[in-house]
mmCIF file of C-alpha atoms and ligand atoms in Angstrom:
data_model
loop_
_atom_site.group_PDB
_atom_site.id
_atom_site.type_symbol
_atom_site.label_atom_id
_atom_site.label_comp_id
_atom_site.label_asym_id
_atom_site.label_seq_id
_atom_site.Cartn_x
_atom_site.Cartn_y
_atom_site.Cartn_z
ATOM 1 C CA UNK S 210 0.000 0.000 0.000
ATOM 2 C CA UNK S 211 1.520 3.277 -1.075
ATOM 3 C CA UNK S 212 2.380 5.588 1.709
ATOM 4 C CA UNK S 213 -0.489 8.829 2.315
ATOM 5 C CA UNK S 214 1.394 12.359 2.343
ATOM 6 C CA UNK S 215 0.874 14.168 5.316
ATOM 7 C CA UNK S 216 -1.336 16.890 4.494
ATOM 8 C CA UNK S 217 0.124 20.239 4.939
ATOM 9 C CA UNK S 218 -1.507 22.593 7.959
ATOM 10 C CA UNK S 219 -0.128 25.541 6.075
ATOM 11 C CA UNK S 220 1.630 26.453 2.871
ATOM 12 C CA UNK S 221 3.788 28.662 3.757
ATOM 13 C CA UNK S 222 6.930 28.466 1.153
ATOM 14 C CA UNK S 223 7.619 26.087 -2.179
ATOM 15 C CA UNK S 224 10.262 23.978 -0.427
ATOM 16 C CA UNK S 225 7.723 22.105 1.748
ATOM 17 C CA UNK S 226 7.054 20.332 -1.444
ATOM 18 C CA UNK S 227 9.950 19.302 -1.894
ATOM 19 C CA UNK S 228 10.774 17.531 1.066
ATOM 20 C CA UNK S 229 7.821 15.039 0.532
ATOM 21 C CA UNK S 230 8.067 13.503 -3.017
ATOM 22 C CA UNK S 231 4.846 11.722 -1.878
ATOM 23 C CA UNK S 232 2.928 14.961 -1.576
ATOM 24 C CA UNK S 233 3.940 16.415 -4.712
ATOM 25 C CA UNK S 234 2.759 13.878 -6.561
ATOM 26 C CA UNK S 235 -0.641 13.371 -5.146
ATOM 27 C CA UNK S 236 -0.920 17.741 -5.796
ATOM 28 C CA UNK S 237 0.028 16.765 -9.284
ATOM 29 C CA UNK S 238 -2.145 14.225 -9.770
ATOM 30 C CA UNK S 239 -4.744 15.603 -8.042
ATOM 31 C CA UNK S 240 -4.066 18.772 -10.508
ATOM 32 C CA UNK S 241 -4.529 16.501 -13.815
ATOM 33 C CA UNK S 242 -7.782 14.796 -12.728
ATOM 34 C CA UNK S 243 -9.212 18.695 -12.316
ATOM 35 C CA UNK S 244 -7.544 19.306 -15.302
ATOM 36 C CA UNK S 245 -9.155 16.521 -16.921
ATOM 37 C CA UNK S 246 -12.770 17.251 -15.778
ATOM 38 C CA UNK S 247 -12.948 15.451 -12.577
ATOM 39 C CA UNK S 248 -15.097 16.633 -9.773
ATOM 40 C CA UNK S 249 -15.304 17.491 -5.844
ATOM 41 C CA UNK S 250 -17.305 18.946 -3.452
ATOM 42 C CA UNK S 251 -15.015 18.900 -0.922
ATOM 43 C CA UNK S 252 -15.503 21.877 0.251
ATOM 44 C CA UNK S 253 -19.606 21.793 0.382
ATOM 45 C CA UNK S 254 -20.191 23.811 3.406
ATOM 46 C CA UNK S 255 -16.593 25.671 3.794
ATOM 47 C CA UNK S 256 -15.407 28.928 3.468
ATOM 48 C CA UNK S 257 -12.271 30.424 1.588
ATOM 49 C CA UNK S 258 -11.375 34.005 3.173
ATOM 50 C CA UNK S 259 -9.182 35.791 -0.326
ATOM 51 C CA UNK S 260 -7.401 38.348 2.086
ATOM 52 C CA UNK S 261 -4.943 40.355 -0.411
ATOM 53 C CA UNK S 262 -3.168 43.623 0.473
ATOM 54 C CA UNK S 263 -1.786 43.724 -2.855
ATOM 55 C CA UNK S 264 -3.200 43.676 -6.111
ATOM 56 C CA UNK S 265 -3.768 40.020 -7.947
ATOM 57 C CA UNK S 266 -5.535 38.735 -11.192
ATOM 58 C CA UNK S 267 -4.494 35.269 -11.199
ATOM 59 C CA UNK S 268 -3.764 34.372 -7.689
ATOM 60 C CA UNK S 269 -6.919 35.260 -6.377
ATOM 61 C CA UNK S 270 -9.611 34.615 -9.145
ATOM 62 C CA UNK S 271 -7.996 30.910 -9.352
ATOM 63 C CA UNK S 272 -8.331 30.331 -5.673
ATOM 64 C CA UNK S 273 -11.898 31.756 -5.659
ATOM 65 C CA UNK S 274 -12.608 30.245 -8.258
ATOM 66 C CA UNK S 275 -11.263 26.626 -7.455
ATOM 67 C CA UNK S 276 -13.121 27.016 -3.807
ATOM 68 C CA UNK S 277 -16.432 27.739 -5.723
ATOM 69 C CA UNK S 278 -15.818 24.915 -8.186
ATOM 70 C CA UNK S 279 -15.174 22.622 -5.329
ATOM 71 C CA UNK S 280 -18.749 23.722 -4.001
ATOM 72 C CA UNK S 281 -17.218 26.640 -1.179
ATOM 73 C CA UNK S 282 -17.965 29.644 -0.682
ATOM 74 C CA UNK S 283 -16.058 33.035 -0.707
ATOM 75 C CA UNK S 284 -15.339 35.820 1.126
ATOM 76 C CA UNK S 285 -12.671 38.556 0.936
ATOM 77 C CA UNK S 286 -11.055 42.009 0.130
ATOM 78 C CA UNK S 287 -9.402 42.217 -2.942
ATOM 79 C CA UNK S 288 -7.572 45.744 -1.211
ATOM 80 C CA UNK S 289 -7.333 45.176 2.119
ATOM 81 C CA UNK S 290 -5.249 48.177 2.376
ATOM 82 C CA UNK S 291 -7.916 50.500 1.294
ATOM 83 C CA UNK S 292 -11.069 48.640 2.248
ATOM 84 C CA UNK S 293 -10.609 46.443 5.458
ATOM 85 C CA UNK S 294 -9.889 47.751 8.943
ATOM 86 C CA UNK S 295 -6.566 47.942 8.153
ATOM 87 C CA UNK S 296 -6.902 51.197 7.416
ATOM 88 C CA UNK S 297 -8.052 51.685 11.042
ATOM 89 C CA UNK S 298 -4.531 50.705 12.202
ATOM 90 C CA UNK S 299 -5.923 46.363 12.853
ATOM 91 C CA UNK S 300 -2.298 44.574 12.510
ATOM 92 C CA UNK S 301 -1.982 41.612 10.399
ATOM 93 C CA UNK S 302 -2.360 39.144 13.640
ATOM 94 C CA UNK S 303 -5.404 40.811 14.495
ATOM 95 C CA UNK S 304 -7.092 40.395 11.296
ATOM 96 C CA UNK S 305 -5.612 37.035 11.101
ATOM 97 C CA UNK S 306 -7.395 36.115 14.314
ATOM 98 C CA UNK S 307 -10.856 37.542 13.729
ATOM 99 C CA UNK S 308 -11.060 36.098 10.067
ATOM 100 C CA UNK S 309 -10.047 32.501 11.438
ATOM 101 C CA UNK S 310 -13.266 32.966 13.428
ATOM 102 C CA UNK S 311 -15.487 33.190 9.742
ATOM 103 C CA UNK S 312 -13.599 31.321 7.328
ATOM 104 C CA UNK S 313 -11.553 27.955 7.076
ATOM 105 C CA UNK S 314 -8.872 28.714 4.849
ATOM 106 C CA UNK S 315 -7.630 31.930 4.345
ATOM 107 C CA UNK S 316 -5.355 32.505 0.964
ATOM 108 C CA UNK S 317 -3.226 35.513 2.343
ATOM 109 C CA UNK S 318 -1.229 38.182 -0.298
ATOM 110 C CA UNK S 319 1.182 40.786 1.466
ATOM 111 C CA UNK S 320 3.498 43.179 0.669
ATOM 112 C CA UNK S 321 6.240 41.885 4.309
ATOM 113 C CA UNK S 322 8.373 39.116 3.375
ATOM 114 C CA UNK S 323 7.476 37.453 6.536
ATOM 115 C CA UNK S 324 3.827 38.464 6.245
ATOM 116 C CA UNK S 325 2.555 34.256 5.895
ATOM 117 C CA UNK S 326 4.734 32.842 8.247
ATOM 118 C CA UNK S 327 3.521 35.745 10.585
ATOM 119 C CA UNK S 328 -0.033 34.763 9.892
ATOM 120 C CA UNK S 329 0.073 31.496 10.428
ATOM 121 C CA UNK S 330 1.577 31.613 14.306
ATOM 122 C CA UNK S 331 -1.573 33.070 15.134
ATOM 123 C CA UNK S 332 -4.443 31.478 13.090
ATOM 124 C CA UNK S 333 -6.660 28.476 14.100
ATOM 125 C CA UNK S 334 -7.486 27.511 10.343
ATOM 126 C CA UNK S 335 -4.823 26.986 7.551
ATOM 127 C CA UNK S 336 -2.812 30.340 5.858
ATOM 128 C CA UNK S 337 -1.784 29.866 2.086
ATOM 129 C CA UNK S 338 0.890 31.974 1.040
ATOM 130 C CA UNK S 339 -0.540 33.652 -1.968
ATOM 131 C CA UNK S 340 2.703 35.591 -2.745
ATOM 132 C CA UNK S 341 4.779 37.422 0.544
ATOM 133 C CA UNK S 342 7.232 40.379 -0.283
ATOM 134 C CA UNK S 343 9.999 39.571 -2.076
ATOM 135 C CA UNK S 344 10.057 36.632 -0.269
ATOM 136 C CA UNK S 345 8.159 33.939 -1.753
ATOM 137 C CA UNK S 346 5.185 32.409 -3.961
ATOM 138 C CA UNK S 347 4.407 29.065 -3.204
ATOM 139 C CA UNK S 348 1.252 28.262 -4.973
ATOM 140 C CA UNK S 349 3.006 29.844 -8.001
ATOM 141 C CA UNK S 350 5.835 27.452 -7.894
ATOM 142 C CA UNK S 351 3.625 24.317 -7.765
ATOM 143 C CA UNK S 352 1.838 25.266 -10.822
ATOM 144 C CA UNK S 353 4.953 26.370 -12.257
ATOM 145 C CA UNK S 354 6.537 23.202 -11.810
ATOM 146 C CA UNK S 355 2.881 21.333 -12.914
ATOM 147 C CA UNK S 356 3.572 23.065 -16.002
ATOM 148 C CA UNK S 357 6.878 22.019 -16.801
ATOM 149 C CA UNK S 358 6.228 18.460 -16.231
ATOM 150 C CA UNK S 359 3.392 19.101 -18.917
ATOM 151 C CA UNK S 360 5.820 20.278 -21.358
ATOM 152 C CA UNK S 361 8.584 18.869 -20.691
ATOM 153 C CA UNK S 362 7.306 15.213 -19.203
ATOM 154 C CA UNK S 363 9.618 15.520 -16.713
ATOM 155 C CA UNK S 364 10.579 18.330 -14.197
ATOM 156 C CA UNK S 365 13.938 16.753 -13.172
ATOM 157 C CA UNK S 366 17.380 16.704 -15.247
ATOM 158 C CA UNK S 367 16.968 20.230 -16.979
ATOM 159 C CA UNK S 368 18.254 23.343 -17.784
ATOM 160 C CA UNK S 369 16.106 26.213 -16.847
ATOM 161 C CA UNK S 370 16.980 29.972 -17.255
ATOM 162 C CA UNK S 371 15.200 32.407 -14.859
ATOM 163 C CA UNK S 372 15.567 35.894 -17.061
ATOM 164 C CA UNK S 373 14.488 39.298 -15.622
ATOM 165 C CA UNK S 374 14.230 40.993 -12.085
ATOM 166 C CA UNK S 375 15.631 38.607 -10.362
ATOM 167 C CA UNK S 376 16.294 40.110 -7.196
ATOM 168 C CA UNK S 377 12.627 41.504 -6.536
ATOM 169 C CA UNK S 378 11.059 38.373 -7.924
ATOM 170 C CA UNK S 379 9.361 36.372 -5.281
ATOM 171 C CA UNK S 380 8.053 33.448 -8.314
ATOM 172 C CA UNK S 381 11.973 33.242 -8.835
ATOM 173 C CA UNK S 382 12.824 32.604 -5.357
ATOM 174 C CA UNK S 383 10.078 30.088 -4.768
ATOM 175 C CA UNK S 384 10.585 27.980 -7.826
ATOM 176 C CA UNK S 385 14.589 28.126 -7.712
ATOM 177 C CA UNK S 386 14.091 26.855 -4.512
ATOM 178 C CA UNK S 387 11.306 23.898 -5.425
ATOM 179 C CA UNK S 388 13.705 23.045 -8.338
ATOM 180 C CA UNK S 389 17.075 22.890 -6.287
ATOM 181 C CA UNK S 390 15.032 20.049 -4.192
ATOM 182 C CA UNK S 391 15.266 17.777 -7.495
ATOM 183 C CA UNK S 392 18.516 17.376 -9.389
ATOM 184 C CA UNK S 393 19.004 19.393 -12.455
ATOM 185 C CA UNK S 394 21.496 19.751 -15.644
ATOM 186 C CA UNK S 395 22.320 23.561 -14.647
ATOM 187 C CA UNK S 396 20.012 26.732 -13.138
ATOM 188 C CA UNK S 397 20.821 29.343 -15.284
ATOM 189 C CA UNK S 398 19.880 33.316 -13.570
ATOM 190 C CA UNK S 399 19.990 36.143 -16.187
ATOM 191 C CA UNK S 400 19.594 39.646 -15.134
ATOM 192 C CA UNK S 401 21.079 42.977 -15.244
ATOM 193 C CA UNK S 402 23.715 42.855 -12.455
ATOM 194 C CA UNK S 403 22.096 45.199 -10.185
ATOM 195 C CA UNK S 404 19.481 42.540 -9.760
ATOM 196 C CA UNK S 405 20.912 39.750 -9.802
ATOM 197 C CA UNK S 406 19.383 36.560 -7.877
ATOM 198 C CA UNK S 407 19.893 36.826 -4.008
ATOM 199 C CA UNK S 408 22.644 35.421 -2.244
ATOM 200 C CA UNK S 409 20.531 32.921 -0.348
ATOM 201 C CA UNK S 410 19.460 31.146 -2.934
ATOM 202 C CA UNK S 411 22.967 30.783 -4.607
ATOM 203 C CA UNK S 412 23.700 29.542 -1.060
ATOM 204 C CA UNK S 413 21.133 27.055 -1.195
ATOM 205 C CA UNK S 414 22.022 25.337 -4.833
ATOM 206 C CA UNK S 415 25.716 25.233 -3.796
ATOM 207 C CA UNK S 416 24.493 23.287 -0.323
ATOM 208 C CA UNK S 417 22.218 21.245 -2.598
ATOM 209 C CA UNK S 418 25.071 20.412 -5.127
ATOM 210 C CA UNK S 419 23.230 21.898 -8.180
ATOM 211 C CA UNK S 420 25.043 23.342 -10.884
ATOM 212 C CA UNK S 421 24.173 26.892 -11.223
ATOM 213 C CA UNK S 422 25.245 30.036 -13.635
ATOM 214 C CA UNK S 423 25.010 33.776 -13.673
ATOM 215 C CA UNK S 424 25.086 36.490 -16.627
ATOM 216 C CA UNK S 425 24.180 39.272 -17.369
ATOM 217 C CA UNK S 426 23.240 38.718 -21.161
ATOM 218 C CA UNK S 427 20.702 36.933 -22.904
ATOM 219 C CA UNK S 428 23.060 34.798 -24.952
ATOM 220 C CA UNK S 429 22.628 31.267 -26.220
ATOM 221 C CA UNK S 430 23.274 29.490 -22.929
ATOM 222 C CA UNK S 431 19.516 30.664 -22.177
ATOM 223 C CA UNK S 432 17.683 30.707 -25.269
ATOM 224 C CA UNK S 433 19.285 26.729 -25.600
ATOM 225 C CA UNK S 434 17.960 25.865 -22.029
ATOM 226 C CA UNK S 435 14.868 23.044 -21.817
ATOM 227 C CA UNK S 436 12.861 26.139 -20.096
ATOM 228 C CA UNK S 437 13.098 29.671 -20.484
ATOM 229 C CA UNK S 438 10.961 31.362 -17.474
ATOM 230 C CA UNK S 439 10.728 35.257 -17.928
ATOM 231 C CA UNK S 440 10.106 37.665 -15.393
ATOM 232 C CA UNK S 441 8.801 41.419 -15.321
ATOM 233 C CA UNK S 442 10.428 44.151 -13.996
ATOM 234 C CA UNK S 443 9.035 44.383 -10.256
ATOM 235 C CA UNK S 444 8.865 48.384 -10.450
ATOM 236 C CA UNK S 445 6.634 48.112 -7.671
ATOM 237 C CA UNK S 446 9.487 47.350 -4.706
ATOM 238 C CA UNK S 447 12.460 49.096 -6.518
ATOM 239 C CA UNK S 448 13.759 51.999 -4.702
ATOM 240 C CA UNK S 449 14.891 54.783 -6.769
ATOM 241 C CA UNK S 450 15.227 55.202 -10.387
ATOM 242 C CA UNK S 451 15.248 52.049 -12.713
ATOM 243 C CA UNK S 452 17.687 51.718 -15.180
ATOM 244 C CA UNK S 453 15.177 51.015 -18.067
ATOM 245 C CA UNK S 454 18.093 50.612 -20.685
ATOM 246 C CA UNK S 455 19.670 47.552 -18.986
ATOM 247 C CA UNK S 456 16.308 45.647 -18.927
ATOM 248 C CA UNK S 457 15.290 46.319 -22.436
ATOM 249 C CA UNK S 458 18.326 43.862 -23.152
ATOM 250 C CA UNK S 459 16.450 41.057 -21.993
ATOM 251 C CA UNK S 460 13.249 41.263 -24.381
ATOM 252 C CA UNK S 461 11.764 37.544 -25.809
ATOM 253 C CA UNK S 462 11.178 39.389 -29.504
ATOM 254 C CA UNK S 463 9.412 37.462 -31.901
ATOM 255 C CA UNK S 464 12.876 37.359 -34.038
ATOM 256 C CA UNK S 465 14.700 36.036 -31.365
ATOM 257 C CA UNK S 466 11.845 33.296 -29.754
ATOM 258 C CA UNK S 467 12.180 31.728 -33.686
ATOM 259 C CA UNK S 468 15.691 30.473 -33.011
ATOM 260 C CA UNK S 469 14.932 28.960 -29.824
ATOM 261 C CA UNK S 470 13.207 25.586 -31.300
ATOM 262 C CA UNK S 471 12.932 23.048 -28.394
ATOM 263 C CA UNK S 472 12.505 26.044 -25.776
ATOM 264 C CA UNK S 473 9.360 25.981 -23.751
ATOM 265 C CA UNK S 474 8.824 29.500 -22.670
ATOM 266 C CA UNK S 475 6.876 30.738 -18.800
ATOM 267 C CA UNK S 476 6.384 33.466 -17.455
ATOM 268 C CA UNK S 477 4.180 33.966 -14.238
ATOM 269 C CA UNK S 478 2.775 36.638 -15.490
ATOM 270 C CA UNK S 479 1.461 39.817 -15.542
ATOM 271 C CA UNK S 480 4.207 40.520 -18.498
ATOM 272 C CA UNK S 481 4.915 44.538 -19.741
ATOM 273 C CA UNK S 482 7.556 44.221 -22.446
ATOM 274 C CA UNK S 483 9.657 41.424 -21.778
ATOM 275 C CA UNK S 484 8.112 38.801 -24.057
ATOM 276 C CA UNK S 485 6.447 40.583 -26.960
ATOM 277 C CA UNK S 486 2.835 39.808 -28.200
ATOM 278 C CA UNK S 487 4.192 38.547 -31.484
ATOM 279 C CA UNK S 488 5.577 35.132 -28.997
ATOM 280 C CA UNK S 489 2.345 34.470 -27.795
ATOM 281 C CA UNK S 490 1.726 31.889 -31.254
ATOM 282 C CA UNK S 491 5.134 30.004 -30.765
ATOM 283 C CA UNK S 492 3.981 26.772 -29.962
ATOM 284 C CA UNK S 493 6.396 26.501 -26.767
ATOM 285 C CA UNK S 494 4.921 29.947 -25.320
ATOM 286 C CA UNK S 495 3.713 27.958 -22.629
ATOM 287 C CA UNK S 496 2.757 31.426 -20.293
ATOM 288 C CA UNK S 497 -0.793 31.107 -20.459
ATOM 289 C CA UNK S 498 -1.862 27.331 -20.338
ATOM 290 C CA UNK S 499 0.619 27.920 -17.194
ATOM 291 C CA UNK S 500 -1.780 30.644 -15.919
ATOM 292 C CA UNK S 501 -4.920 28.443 -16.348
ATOM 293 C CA UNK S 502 -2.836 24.865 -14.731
ATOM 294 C CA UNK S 503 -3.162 27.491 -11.340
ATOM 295 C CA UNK S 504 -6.611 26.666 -11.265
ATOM 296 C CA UNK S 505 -6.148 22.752 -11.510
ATOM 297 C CA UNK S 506 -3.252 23.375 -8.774
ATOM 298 C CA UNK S 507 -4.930 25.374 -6.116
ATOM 299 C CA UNK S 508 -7.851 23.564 -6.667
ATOM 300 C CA UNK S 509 -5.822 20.126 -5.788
ATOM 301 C CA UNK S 510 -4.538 22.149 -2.632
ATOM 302 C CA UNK S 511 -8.361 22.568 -1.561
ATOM 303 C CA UNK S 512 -8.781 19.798 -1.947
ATOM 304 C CA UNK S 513 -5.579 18.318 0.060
ATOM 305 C CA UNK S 514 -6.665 20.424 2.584
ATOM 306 C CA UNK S 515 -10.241 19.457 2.620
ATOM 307 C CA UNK S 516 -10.998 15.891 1.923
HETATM 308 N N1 CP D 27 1.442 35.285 -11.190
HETATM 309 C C1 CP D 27 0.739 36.005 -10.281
HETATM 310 O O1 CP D 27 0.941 35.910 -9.067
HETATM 311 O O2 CP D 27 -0.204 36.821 -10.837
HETATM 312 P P1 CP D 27 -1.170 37.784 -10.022
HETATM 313 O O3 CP D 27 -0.307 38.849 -9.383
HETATM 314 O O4 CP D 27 -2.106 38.341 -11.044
HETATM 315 O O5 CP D 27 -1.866 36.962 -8.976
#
């Protein structure tokens, strides 16, 4: 008989995942019989509480809607900044308190790196990271990694390039560090080389024995790579000015995705320039069937969490 996961209490940060190969692949198969039409009502009579501080698209529409697909209900503030007591001066473990007292999950965006892990020390139901800081993305990873093993049939023994703001990028962080868990050809970071990948992470591969590059071009060594995942420029947590010129170097034109053949192309989107529209029909532009596997993911979460 084939050993049960533990189910997590709280997901908190990508590398949980990787510590339990048995959990990962009961998400990931959990994810493909969504994907393929199956069905749940696991959470008939449950409540997911979408608390978000900052803005979201994906994040939160996919968990909302996988909670009402999975026959929950919703509640939340899509700005809780502007339209929750926040704005009153209630601290995040005060909120976190009183909405463990009307929901049973609560999917949690912040702008403090240690906003989740802060959560969940004082809730009495289960805090999912739905993107902290700088700091991490957990969901994001899962469903990034999903999505590789879609393309690619495998998510293990690859090269993968992470291209962009790599410093301020918190889908980055979480998936470097679900991939370093597994072994891999080479982790390739490119980014202009005032944000470059964080220390900590570079740490972490070394520890873990994986091979890893930097540079600070988009050369061949990148477009080659089994997966090419793009990242935006995180304007939003730079201080001071940008240095626009440096960034525009790493553009995904529709010139250059031709020569990359056996290349398949993420992004965790929202995108601005870095991968232009004229991509979007390569058939390895992989960014939005990635967007839409975050609803088979978080739904599998759910129903992890709830069954
Ligand atoms: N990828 C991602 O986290 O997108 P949103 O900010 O729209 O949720």
């Amino acid at each position: 008989v084939a050993s049960q996961p533990k189910r997590p209490k709280h997901i908190l940060e990508a590398q949980q995942f990787g510590n339990d190969p048995t959990l990962l692949r009961k998400v990931f198969s959990l994810a493909e019989f969504f994907e393929k039409g199956g069905e749940s009502d696991c959470m008939q009579g449950k409540i997911l509480a979408s608390l978000f501080y900052e803005p979201s698209t994906r994040t939160r529409l996919s968990f909302e809607s996988a909670a009402l697909r999975l026959g929950g209900r919703v509640i939340g503030t899509e700005n809780a900044e502007q339209f929750s007591s926040v704005v009153k001066g209630e601290s995040l473990p005060d909120t976190i308190r009183i909405i463990s007292g009307y929901a049973d999950v609560i999917a949690l965006r912040h702008k403090d790196d240690n906003a989740a892990e802060d959560a969940a020390r004082v809730a009495s139901v289960p805090i999912i990271n739905a993107g902290s800081g700088a700091h991490q993305h957990p969901t994001q990873a899962l469903l990034d990694l999903y999505t590789i093993e879609r393309e690619r049939g495998t998510f293990e023994g690859l090269t993968v390039a992470f291209v962009g703001d790599l410093r301020h990028g918190r889908t980055v962080r979480s998936l470097a560090y679900l991939l370093g868990k597994f072994s891999q050809r080479k982790i390739i970071f490119a980014s202009p080389s005032d944000l470059c990948v964080g220390q900590d992470i570079k740490d972490y591969l070394k520890e873990r024995g994986v091979n890893y590059l930097e540079t600070d071009i988009l050369g061949t060594d990148v477009l080659s790579a089994d997966v090419v995942y793009m990242t935006r420029m995180q304007s939003e947590r730079h201080e001071g000015a940008q240095n626009k010129n440096a960034y525009e170097q790493f553009q995904l034109t529709g010139r250059i995705a031709k020569t990359m053949r056996n290349t398949t192309i993420l992004h965790p989107l929202p995108r601005n320039n870095e991968i232009l529209p004229e991509v979007d029909t390569h058939p390895n532009a992989a960014y939005f069937r990635q967007a839409r596997n975050g609803l088979w993911v978080r739904m599998a979460l759910l129903q992890l969490m709830f069954a």
